[in-house]
Coordinates of C-alpha atoms in Angstrom, one line a residue:
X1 CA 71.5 103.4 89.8
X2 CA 73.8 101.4 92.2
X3 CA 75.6 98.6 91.1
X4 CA 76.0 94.6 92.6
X5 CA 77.9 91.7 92.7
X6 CA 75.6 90.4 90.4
X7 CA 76.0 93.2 87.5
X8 CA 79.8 93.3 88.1
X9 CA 79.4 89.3 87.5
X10 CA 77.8 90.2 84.4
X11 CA 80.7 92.7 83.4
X12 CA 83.9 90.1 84.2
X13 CA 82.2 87.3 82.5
X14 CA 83.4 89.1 79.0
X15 CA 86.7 88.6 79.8
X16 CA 88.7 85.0 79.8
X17 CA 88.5 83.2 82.4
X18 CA 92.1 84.3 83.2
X19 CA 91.9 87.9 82.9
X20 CA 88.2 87.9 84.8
X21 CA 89.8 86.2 88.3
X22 CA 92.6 89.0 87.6
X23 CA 90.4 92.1 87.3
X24 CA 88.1 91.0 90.3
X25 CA 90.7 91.3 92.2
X26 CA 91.1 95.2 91.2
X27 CA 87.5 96.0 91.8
X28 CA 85.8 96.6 95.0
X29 CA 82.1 97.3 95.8
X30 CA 82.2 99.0 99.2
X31 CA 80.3 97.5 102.1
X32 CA 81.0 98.7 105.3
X33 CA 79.8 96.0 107.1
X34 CA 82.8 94.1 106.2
X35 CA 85.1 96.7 107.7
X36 CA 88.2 96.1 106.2
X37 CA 88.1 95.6 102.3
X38 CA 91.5 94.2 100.0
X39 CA 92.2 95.4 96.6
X40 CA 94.6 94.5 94.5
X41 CA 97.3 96.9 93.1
X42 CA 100.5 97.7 91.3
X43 CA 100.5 94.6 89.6
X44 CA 100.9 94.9 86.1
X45 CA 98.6 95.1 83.6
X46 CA 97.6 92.3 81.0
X47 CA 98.7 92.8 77.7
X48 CA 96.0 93.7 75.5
X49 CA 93.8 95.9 77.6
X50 CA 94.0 99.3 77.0
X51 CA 94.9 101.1 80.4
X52 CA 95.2 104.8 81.3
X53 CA 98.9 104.2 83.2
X54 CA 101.8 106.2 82.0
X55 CA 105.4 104.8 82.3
X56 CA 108.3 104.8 84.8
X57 CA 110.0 107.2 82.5
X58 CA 106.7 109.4 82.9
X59 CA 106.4 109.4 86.0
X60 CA 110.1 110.4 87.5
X61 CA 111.0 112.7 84.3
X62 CA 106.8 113.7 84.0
X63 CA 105.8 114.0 87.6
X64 CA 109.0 114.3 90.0
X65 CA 111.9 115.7 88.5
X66 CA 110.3 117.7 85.6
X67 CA 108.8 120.6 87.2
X68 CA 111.9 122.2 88.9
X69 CA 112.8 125.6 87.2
X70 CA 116.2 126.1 87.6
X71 CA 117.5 122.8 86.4
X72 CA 117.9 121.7 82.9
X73 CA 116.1 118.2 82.2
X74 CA 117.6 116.1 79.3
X75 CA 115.8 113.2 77.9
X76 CA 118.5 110.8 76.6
X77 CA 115.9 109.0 74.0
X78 CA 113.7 109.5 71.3
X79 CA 111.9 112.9 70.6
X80 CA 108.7 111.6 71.4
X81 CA 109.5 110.6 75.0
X82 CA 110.5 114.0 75.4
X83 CA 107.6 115.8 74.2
X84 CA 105.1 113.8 75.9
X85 CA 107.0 115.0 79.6
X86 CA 107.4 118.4 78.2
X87 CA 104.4 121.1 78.1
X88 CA 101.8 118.0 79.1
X89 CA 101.4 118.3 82.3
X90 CA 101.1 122.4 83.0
X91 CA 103.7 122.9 85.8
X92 CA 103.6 126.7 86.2
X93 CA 106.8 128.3 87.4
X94 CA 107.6 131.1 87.9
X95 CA 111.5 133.0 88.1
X96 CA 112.7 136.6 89.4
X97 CA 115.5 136.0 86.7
X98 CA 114.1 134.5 83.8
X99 CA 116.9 133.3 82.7
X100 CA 116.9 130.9 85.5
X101 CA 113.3 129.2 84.4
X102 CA 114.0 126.6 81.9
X103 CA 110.6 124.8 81.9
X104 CA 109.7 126.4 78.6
X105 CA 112.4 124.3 77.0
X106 CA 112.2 120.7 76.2
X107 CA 115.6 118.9 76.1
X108 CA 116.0 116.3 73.8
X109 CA 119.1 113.7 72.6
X110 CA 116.7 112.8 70.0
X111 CA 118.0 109.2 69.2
X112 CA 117.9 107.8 66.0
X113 CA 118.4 104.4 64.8
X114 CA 121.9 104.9 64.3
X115 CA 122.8 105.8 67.8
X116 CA 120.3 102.9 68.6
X117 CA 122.9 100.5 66.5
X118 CA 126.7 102.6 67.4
X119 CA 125.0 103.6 71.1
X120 CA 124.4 107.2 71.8
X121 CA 127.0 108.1 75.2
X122 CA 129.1 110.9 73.3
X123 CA 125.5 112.3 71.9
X124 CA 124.3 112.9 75.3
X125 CA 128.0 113.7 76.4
X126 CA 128.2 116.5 73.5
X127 CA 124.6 118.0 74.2
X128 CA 125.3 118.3 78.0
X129 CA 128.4 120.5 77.0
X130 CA 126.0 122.5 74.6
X131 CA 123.7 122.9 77.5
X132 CA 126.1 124.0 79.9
X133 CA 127.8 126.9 76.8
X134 CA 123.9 127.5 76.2
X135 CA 122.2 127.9 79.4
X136 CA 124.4 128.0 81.8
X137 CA 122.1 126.3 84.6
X138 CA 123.0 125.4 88.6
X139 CA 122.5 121.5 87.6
X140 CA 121.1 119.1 85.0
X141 CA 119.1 116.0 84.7
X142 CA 119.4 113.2 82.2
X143 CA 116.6 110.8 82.2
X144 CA 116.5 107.7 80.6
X145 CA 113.7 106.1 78.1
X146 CA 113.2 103.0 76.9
X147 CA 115.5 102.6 74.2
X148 CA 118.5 103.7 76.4
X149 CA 118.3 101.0 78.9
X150 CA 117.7 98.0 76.1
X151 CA 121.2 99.2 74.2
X152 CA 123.1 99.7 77.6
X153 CA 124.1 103.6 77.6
X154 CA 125.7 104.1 81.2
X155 CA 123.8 107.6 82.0
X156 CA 125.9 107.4 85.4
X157 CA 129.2 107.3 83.9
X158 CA 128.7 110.3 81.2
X159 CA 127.5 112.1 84.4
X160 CA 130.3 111.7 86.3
X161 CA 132.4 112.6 83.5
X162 CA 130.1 116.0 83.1
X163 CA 130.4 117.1 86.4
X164 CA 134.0 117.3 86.2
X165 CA 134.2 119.0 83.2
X166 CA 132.0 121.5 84.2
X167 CA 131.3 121.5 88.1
X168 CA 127.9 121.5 88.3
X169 CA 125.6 118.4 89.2
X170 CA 124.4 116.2 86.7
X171 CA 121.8 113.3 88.1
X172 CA 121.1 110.5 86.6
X173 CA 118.0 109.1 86.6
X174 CA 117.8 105.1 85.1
X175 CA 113.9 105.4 84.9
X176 CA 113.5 103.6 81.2
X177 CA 110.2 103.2 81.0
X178 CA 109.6 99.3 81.3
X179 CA 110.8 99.7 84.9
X180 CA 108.1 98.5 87.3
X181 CA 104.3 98.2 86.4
X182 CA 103.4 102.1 86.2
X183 CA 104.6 105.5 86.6
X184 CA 104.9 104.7 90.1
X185 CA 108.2 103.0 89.8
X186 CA 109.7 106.4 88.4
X187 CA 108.3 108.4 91.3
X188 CA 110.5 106.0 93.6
X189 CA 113.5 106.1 91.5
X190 CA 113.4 110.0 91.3
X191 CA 112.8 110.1 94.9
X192 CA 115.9 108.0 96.0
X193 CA 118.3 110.0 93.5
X194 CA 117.1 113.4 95.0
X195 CA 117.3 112.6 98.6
X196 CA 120.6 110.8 97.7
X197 CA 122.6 113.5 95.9
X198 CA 120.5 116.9 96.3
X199 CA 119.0 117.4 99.3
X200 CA 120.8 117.9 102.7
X201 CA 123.4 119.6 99.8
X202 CA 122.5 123.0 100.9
X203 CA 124.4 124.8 103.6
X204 CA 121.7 126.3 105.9
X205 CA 121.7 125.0 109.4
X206 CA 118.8 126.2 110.5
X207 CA 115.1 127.4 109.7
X208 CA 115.0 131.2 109.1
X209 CA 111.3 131.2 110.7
X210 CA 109.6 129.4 113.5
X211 CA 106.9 127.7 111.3
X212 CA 109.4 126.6 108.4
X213 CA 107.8 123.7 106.0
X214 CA 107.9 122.0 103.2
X215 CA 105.5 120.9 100.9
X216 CA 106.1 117.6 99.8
X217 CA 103.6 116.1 96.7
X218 CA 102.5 119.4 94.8
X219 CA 103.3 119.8 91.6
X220 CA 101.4 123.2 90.4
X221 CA 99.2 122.1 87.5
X222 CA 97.3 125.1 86.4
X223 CA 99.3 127.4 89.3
X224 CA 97.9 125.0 92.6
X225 CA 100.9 125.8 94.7
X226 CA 100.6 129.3 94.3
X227 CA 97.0 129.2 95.9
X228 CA 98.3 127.5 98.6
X229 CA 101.5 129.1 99.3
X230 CA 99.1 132.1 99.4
X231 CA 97.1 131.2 102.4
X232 CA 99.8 129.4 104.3
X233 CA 101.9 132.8 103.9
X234 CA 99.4 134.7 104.5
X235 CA 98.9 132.7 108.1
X236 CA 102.3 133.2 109.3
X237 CA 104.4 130.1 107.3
X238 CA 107.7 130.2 105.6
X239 CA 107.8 127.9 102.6
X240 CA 111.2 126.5 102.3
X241 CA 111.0 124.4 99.0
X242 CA 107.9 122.7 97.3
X243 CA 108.4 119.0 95.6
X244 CA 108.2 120.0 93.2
X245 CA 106.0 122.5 91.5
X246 CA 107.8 125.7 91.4
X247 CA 110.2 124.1 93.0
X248 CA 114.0 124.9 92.5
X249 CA 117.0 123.0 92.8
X250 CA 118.7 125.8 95.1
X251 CA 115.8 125.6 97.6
X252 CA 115.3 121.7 97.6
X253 CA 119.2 121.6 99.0
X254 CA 118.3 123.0 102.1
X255 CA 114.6 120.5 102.3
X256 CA 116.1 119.4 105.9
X257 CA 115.6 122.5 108.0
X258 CA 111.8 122.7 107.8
X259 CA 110.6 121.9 111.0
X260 CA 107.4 119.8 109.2
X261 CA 106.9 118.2 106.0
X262 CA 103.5 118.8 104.0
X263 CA 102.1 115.4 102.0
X264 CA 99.9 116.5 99.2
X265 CA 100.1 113.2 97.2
X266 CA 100.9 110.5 99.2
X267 CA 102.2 107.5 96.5
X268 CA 104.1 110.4 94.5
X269 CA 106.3 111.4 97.6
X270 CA 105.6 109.1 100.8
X271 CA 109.6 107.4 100.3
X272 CA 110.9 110.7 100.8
X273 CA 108.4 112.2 103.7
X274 CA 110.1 108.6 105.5
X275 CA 113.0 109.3 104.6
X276 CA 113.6 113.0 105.7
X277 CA 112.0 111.9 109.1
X278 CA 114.8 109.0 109.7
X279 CA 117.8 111.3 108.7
X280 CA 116.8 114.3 109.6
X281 CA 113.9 114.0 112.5
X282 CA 111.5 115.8 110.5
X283 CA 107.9 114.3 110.4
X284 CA 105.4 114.7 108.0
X285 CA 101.4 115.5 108.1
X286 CA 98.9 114.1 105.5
X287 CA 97.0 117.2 103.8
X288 CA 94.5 117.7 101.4
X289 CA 94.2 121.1 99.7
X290 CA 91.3 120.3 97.5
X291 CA 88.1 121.3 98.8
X292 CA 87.0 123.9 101.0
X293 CA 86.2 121.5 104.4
X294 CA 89.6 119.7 103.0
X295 CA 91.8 122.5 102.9
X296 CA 90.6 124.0 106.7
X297 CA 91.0 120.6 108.2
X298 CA 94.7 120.6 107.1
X299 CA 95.2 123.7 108.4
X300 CA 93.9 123.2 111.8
X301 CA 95.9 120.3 111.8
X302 CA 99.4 121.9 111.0
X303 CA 98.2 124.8 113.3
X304 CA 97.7 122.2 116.5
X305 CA 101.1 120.2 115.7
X306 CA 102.7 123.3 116.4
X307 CA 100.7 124.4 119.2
X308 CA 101.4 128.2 119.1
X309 CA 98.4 130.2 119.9
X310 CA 99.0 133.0 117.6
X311 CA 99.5 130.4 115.2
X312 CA 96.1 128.8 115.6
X313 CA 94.2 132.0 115.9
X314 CA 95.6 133.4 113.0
X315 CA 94.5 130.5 111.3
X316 CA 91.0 130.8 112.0
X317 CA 90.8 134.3 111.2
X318 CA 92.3 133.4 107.9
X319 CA 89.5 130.6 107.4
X320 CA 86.8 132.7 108.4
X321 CA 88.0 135.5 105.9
X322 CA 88.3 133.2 103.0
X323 CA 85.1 131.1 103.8
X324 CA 83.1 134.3 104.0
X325 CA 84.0 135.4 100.9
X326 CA 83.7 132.4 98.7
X327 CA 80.4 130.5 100.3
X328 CA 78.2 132.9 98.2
X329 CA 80.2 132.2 95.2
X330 CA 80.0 128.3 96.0
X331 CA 76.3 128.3 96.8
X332 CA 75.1 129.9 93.4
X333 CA 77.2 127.4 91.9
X334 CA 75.8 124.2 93.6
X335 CA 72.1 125.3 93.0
X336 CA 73.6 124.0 89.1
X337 CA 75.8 121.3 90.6
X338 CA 73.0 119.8 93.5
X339 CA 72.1 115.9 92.5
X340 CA 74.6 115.0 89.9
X341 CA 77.3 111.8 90.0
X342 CA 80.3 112.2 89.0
X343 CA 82.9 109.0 88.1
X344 CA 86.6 110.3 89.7
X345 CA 89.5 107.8 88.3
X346 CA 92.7 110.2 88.4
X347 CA 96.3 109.6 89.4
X348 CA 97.7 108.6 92.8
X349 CA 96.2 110.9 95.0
X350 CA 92.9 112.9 92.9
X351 CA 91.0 110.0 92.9
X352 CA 90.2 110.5 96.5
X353 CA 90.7 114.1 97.3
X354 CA 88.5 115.5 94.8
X355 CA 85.6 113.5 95.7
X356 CA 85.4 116.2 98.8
X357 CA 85.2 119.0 96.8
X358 CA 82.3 117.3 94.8
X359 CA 80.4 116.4 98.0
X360 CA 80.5 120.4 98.4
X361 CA 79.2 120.9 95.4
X362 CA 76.8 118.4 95.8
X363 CA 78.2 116.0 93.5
X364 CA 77.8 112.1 94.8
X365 CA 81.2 110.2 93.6
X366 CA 80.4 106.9 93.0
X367 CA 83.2 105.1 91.3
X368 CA 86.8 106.3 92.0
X369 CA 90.2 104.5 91.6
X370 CA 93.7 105.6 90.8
X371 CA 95.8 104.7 87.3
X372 CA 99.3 104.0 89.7
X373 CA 98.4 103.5 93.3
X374 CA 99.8 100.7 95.6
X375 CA 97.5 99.0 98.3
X376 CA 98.2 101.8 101.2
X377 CA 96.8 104.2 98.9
X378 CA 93.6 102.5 98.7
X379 CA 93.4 100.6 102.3
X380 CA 95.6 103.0 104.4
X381 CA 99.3 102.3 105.3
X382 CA 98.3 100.6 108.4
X383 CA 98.3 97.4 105.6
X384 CA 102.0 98.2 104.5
X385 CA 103.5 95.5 106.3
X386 CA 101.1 92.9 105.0
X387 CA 101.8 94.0 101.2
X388 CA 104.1 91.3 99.9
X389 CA 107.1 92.2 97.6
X390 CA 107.1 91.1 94.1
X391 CA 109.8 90.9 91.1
X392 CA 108.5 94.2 89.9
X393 CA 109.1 95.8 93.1
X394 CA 112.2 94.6 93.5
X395 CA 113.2 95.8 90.1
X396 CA 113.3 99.7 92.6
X397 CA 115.6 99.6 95.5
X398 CA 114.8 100.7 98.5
X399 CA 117.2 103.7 99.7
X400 CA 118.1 103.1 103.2
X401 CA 118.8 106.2 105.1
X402 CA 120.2 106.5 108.4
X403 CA 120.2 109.4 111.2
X404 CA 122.7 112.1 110.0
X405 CA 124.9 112.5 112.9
X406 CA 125.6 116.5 112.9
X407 CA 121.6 117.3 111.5
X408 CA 119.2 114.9 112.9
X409 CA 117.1 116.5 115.8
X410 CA 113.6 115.4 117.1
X411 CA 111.5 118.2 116.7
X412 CA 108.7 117.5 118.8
X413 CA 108.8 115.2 121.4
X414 CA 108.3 111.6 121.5
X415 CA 105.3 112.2 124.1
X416 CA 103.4 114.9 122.0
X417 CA 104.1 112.9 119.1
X418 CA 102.2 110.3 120.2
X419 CA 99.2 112.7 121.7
X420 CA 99.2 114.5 118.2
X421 CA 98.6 111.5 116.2
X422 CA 95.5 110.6 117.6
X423 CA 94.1 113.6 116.6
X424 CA 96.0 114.4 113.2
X425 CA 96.9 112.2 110.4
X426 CA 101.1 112.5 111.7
X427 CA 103.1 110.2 109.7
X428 CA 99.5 108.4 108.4
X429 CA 97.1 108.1 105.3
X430 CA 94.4 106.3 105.8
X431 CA 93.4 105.7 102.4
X432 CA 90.6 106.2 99.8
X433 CA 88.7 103.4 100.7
X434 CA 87.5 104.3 104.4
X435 CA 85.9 107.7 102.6
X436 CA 83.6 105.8 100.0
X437 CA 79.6 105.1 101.2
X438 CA 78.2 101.7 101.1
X439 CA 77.4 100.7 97.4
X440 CA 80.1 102.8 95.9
X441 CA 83.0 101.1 93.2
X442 CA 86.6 101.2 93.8
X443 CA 88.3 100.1 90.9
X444 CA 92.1 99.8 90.1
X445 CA 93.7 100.5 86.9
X446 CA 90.3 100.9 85.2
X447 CA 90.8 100.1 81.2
X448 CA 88.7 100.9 78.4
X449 CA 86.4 98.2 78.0
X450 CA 85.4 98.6 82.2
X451 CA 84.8 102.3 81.4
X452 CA 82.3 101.7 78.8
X453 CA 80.4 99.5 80.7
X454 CA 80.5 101.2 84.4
X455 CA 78.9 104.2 82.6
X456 CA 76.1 101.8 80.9
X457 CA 75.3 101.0 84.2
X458 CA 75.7 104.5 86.3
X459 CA 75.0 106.9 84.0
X460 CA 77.4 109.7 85.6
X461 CA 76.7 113.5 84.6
X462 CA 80.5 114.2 84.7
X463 CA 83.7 111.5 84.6
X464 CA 86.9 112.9 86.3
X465 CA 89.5 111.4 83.9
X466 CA 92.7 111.7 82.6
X467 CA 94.2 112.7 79.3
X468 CA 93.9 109.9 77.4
X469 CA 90.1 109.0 78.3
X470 CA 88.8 111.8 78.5
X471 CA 87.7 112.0 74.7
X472 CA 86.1 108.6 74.7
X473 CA 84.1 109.3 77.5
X474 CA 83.2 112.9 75.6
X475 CA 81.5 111.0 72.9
X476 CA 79.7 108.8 75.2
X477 CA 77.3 112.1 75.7
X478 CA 79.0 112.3 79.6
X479 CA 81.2 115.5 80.1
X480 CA 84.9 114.8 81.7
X481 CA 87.0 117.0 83.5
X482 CA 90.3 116.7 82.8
X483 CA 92.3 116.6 86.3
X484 CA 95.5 115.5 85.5
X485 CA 97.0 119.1 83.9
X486 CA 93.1 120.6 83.8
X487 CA 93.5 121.0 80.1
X488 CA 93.5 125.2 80.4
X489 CA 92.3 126.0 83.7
X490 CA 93.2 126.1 87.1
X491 CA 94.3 126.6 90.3
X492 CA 91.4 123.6 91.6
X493 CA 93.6 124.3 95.5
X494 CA 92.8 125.9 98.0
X495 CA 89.8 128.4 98.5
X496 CA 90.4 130.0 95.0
X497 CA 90.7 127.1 93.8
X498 CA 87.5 125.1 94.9
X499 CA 85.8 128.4 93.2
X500 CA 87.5 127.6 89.7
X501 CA 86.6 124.2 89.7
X502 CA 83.0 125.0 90.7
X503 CA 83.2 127.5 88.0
X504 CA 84.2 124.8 85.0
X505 CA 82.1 122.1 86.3
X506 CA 79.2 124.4 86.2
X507 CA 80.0 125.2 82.4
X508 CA 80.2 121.3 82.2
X509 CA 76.7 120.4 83.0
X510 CA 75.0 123.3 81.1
X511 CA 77.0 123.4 78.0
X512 CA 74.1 122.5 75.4
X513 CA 77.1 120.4 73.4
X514 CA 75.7 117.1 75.2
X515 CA 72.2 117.6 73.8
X516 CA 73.8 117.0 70.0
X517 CA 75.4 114.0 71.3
X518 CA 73.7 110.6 71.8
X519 CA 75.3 107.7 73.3
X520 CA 76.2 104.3 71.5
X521 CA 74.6 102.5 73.9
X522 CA 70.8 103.6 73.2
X523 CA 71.6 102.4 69.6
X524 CA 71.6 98.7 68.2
X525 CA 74.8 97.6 68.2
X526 CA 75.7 97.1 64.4
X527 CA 77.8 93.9 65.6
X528 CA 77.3 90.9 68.2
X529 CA 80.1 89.1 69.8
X530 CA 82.1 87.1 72.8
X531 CA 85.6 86.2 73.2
X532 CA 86.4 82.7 73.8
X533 CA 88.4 81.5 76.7
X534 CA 91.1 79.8 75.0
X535 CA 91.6 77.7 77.6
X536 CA 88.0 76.4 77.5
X537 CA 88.6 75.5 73.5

């Protein structure tokens, strides 16, 4: 069953007047007629609805900073702030010393109200020193929670103060969690600090091999980057650091000699893809490992913007290899998949690549949005310039980068440049929007109350969710697939990974569990009732 301007009439008019001409503005039905369609994004969220968004403290401790080994991550706050960036998320990493992997530790200051009242600087100062006696690690983060930035703690001044005491980098990272209007502020604020103090740090001048890259945007839940690394190893690339699943400190220093940079997740990582290209000349290619058609298409392209030969027939064989041996697998599982809908609302970038590797399962995505995302993310960055700053944005400041004078190079051409990206997506996203059929919902920071009532209407076999959703949408008899750490599961990249995720959505829709489960919707409702526009009475 589709869904109109009429029904979504229907669903706004429960709100106030207010918060209805708020939410229209989130929600698009596509026609592509119109060409063109405007949604509205990273604004905040009114108070009172209950939203699926994390925090800026989630997002640069959580997402960014979080998942590289070798560094020691201190949460200068509360214990609870720490545990819910610690073990959530299912960053896999992996160390030849193990002594050099701390992600099985969670680092707390564990504030109480006295250090909320007397301030807790010499706290964090003493647990850094215990840290360093401890563990001994190459560098440490301290990130900062709420709490923190409301009593004044200057993070950046016991840093300093650490680092000369015992010569390794400590980063601060000012990301309390009120900062900007999602996790999407902390991504921003954990980029600028890392392309500000760590990388360029490393000594390496050049790439040790011809195809050197980075990928920029991948943070290993459930062992992703492994998957991919495979296959782009396997093809004939050198991997100089991943941002930042798996990733370690040591290797992110040296980020500037790759000769491209590899976007996974576009609103995660796109300040420091510009960023690396202005100082360092290094541009950066839009990819989408998720999905089998997805992850060929991003390797033909990185195999034409280098242009090698060898490279590009390598890379066919290596497609036809995997292809031949998973399309049997894949087939057996869409015979089970073939004619379902699936609802796919999930972070800054899975909203919209996932929905390919449905298709291939025959799996029609009708609604999809993204908890965090700005308006390129949606509409394609050809809008940025037309995206007007607000107080929240300012709240993040831009870090501006220049050309560094002894490392900046052009590595291709301005000429080929130019030729490559008409044919590539070089330096470009176009956006989730342009991939969703006429009829289809694109909705922005969906909340509770929008989820109930999109599924009345849709009836999805599977919801693509989050953490926090998922289990709402459970009892609603429809099963969701956790994408955000994939629960237990994974790798869902790469060739591997499209089989896995076949796999569990398979076990999805023939579980018999939904068969003892009946919506509340087919019941009477026990209560009737409206809220009144206040402004009306």
């Amino acid at each position: 069953m589709a869904i109109d301007e009429k029904m979504l009439e229907q669903i706004l008019n429960k709100y106030p007047a207010k918060v209805k001409r708020n939410r229209k503005k989130h929600i698009v039905i596509r026609d592509i007629e119109k060409g063109a369609q405007e949604i509205e994004a990273n604004t905040r969220t009114i108070p009172g609805i209950i939203t699926n968004r994390g925090c800026a403290f989630a997002g640069c401790k959580g997402v960014v900073v979080g998942p590289l080994k070798d560094m020691v991550h201190i949460v200068h706050g509360p214990v609870g702030c720490a545990y819910y960036s610690w073990g959530t998320r299912r960053n896999k990493a992996k160390s030849e010393n193990p002594k050099e992997n701390f992600l099985n530790y969670c680092f707390s200051t564990d504030m109480q109200e006295s250090d909320i009242v007397f301030g807790g600087e010499k706290k964090l100062a003493k647990m850094i020193d215990e840290v360093v006696e401890i563990f001994h690690p190459k560098a440490i983060s301290v990130s900062a929670t709420c709490p923190v930035g409301l009593i004044g703690d200057d993070l950046v001044a016991v840093a300093k103060a650490a680092e000369k005491r015992h010569g390794i980098q400590v980063l601060a990272f000012n990301c309390e969690g009120y900062k900007g209007v999602s996790q999407s502020a902390g991504h921003h604020i954990a980029n600028n600090i890392l392309m500000e103090k760590v990388i360029g740090a490393g000594n390496l001048e050049e790439a040790p091999s011809k195809y050197s890259i980075n990928i920029l945007g991948e943070y290993n839940i459930g062992g992703d980057s492994w998957e991919i690394e495979r296959v782009l190893k396997d093809i004939g690339y050198h991997v100089v650091t991943v941002m930042t699943g798996d990733g370690s400190y040591e290797e992110l220093k040296n980020a500037h000699i790759a000769e491209l940079n590899l976007v996974q997740c576009h609103r995660s990582i796109n300040y420091i893809a510009e960023m690396l290209e202005i100082k360092y000349g290094t541009p950066w290619l839009k990819v989408n490992f998720i999905g089998i058609e997805n992850t060929i298409k991003s390797l033909r392209n990185m195999a034409q913007y280098f242009g090698d030969p060898e490279l590009i027939q390598k890379t066919e064989e290596v497609i036809a290899r995997e292809t031949a041996r998973i399309e049997p697998v894949m087939a057996q599982y869409k015979k089970i998949c073939e004619g379902k809908t699936a609802f796919c609302f999930v972070g800054g970038s899975r909203g919209h690549h996932y929905q390919g590797l449905f298709a291939e399962l025959g799996v029609e995505t009708i609604l999809a949005g993204y908890e965090f995302a700005h308006r390129d993310d949606y509409e394609g960055r050809d809008i940025i310039p037309e995206i007007k700053s607000d107080a929240d944005s300012k709240n993040i400041p831009d870090l501006h980068v220049t050309p560094d004078q002894r490392r900046y190079r052009l590595k291709i051409s301005d000429e080929k440049m130019a030729e490559l990206k008409k044919r590539i997506p070089l330096g470009n996203y176009k956006g989730m929007i342009s991939d969703m059929k006429d009829g289809h919902v694109i909705v922005d920071d969906l909340n509770h109350f929008e989820t109930e009532e999109f599924i009345k209407i849709l009836k999805p076999d599977i919801f693509a969710s989050g953490i926090k959703d998922k289990y709402v949408v459970q009892k609603m008899g429809i099963p969701s697939k956790q994408l955000h750490s994939y629960d237990y599961s994974g790798p869902y990249a790469g060739f591997n990974g499209a089989v896995k995720f076949a796999e569990d959505i398979s076990m999805a829709f023939t579980s018999p569990t939904w068969n003892f489960i009946t919506p509340p919707w087919k019941n009477k409702p026990l209560l009737d009732g409206k809220i009144v526009d206040e402004e009306a009475s």
